[in-house]
Short mmCIF file of C-alpha atoms in Angstrom, two decimals:
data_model
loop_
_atom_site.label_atom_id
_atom_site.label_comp_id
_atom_site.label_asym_id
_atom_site.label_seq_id
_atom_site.Cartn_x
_atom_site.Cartn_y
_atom_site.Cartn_z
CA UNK V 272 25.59 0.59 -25.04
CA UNK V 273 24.61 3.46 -27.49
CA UNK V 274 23.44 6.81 -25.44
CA UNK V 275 20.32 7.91 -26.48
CA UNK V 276 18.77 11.47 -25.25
CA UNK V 277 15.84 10.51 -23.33
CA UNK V 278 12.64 10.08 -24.19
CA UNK V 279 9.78 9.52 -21.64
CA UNK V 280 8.48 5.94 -23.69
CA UNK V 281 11.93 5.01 -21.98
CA UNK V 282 11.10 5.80 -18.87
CA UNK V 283 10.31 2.54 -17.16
CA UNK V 284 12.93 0.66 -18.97
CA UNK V 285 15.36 3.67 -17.29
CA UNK V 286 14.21 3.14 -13.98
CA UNK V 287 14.43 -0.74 -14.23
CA UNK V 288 17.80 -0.55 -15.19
CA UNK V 289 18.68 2.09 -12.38
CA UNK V 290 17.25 -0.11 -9.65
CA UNK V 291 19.30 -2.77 -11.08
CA UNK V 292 22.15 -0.76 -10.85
CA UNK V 293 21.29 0.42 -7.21
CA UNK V 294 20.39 -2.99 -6.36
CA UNK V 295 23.86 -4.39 -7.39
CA UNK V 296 26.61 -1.61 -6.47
CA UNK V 297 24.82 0.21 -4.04
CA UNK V 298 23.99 3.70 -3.73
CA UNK V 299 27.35 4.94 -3.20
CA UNK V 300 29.11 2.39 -5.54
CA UNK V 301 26.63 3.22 -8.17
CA UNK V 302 28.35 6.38 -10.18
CA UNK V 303 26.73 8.72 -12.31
CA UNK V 304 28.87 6.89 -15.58
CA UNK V 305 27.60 3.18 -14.65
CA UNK V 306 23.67 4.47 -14.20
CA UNK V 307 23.52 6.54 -17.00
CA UNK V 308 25.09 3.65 -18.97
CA UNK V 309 23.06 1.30 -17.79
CA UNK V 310 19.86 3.18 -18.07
CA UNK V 311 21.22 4.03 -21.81
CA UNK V 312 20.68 8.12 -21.47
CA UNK V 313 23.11 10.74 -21.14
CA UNK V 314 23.57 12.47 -17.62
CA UNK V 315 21.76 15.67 -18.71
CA UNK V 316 18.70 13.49 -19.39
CA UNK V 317 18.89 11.92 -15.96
CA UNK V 318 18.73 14.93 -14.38
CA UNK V 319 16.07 16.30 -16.32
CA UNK V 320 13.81 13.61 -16.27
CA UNK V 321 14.71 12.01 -12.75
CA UNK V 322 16.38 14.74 -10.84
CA UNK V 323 19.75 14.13 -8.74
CA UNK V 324 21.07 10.54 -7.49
CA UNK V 325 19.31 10.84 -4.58
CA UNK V 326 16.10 11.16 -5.90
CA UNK V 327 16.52 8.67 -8.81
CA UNK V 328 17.72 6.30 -5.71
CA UNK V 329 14.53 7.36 -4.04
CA UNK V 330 12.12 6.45 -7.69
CA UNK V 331 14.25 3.51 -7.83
CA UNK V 332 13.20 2.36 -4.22
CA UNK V 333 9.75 3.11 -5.33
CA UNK V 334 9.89 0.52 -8.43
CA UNK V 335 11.71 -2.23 -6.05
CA UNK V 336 9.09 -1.90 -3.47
CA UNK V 337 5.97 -2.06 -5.91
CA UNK V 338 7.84 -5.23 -7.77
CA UNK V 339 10.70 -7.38 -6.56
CA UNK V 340 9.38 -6.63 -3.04
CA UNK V 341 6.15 -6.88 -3.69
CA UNK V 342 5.61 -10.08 -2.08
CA UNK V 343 5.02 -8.25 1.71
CA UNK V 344 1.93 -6.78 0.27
CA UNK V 345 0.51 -10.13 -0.54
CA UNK V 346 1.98 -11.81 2.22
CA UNK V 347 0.18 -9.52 4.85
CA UNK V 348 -3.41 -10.42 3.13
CA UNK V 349 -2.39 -14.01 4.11
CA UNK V 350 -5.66 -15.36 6.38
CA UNK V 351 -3.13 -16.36 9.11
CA UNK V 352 0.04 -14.53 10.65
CA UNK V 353 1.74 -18.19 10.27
CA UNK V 354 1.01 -17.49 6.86
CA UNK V 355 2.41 -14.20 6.69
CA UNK V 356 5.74 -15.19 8.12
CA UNK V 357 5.85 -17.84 6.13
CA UNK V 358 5.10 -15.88 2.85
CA UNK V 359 7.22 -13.08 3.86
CA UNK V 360 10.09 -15.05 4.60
CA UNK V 361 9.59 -17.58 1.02
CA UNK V 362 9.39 -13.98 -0.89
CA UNK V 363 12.58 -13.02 0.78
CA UNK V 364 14.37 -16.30 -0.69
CA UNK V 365 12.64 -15.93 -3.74
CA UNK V 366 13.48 -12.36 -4.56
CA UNK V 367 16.75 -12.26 -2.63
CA UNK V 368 18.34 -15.48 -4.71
CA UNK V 369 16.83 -15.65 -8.12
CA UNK V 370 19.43 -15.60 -10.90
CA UNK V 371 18.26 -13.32 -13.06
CA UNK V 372 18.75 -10.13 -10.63
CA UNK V 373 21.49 -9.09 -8.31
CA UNK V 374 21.61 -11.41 -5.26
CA UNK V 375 20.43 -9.76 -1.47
CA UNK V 376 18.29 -7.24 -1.01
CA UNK V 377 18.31 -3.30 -2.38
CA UNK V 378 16.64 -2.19 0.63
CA UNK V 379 19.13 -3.40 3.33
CA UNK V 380 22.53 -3.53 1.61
CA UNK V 381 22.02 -0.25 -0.34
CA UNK V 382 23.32 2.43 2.10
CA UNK V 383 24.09 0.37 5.33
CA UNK V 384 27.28 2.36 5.10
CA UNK V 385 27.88 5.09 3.69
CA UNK V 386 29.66 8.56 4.08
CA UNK V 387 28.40 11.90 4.74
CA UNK V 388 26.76 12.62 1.13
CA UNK V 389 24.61 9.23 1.05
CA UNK V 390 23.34 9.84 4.85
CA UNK V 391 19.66 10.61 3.78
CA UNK V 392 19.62 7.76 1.64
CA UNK V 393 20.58 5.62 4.81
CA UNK V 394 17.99 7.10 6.58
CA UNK V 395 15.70 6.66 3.49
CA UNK V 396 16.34 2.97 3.90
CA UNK V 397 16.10 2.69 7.43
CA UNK V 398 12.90 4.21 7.61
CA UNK V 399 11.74 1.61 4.44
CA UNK V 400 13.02 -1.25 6.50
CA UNK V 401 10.66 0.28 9.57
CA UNK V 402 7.54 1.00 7.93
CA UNK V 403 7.76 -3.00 6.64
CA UNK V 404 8.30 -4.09 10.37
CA UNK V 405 5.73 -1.72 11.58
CA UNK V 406 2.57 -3.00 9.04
CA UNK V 407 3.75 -6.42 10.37
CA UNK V 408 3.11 -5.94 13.48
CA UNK V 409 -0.26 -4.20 12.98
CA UNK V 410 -1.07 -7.17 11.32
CA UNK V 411 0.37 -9.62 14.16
CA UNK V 412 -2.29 -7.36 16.66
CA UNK V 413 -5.00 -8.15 13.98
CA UNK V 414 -3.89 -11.83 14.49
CA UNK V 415 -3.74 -11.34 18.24
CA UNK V 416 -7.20 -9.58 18.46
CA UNK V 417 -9.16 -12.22 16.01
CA UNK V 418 -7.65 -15.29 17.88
CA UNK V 419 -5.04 -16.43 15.23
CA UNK V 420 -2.51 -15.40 17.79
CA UNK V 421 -3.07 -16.25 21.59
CA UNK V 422 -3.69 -13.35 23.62
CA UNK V 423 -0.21 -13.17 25.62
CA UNK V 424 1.64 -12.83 21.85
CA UNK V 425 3.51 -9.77 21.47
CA UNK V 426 2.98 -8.35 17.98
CA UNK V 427 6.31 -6.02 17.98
CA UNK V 428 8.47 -8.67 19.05
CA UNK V 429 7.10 -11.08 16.28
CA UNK V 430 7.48 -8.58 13.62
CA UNK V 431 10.71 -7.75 14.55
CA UNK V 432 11.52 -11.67 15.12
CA UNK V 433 10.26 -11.96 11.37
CA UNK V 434 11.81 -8.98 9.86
CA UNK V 435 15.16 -9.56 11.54
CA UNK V 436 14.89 -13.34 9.97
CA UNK V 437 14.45 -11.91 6.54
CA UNK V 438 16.98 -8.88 6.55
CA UNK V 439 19.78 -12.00 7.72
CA UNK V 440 18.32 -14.18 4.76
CA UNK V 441 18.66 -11.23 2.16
CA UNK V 442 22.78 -10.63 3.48
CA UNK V 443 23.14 -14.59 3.65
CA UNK V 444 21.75 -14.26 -0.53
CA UNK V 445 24.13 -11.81 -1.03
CA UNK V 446 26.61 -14.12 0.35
CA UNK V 447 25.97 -16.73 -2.09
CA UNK V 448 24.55 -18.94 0.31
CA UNK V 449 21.91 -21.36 -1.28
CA UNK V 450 18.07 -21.20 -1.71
CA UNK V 451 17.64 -24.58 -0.39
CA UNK V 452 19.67 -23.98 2.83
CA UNK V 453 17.83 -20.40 3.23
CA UNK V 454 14.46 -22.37 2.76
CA UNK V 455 15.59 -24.51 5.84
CA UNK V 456 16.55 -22.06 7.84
CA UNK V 457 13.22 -20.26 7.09
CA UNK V 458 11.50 -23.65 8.43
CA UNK V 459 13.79 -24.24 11.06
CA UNK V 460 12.73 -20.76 12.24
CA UNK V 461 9.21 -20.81 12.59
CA UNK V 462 9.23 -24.10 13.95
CA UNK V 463 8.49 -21.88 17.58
CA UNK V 464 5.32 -19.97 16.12
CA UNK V 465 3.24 -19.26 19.00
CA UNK V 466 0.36 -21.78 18.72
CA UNK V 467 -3.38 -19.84 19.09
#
């Protein structure tokens, strides 16, 4: 791929092609060479126009969460918290296994480990991965408060029974397992919703 000095017209396609990047090596196995490749710019235009790896990591996050991961914000404007388990956990499959992106999830196999100079992207991730849990469970207590839920549910554990079902679907994707057996696992799983 021909480098081209960068140009801000480019500037979505860039970051596209960084989070694809990200999304598929990592943040540490992502180098300088294979982002700026990807992302067709040299490394003095990255810089200039995104800052260091960190913070393109951090823009890159950004783009994931406001498209491939997209699907929480919908799901938590479901009418019922069955429904947003349900559409949470269906996003996950979808987004986590679809051929034409890197299989898992960017936001939980990213930076699970990593050594001393990707530790704030760990955090970075970990804090991602909590703030998704957390607005779950504000909207289990909505369920709990309007009925949806019965009264003796507990919102935290939910959200973290949900999120913990999704983050194991996302590292089973990246295992290759199949969309039809994560699908039944999904259904298997919320099999025990709390009736209201």
């Amino acid at each position: 791929m021909r480098t081209l000095e960068f140009r801000i017209d480019h500037t979505d396609e860039a970051l596209e092609r960084a989070m694809l990047v990200f999304w598929e090596h990592g943040y540490e196995g992502a180098s300088l060479a294979t982002l700026t490749e990807a992302m067709g710019i040299s490394t003095t235009s990255m810089y200039a126009a995104f800052g260091n790896k960190e913070e393109l990591f951090r823009k890159a996050l950004e783009r994931y969460t406001e498209g491939p991961s997209a699907y929480l914000d919908r799901a938590l404007r479901e009418p019922t918290a069955l429904g947003t388990a349900t559409a949470i956990l269906a996003g996950t499959i979808r987004t986590t296994t679809s051929p034409a992106r890197p299989q898992g999830c960017m936001g939980v196999q990213s930076a699970l480990a990593v050594g001393d100079s990707g530790q704030a992207v760990r955090d970075l991730l970990a804090a991602w991965r909590n703030n998704g849990c957390c607005r779950l469970r504000q909207r289990f207590q909505e369920a709990v408060d309007d009925g949806d839920l019965p009264p003796q549910a507990d919102p935290a554990l939910l959200a973290r029974y949900v999120t913990t079902l999704a983050f194991g679907i996302a590292v089973q994707a990246a295992s290759d397992v199949s969309r039809t057996e994560l699908q039944a696992t999904a259904d298997a799983a919320l099999r025990n919703w709390p009736p209201c």
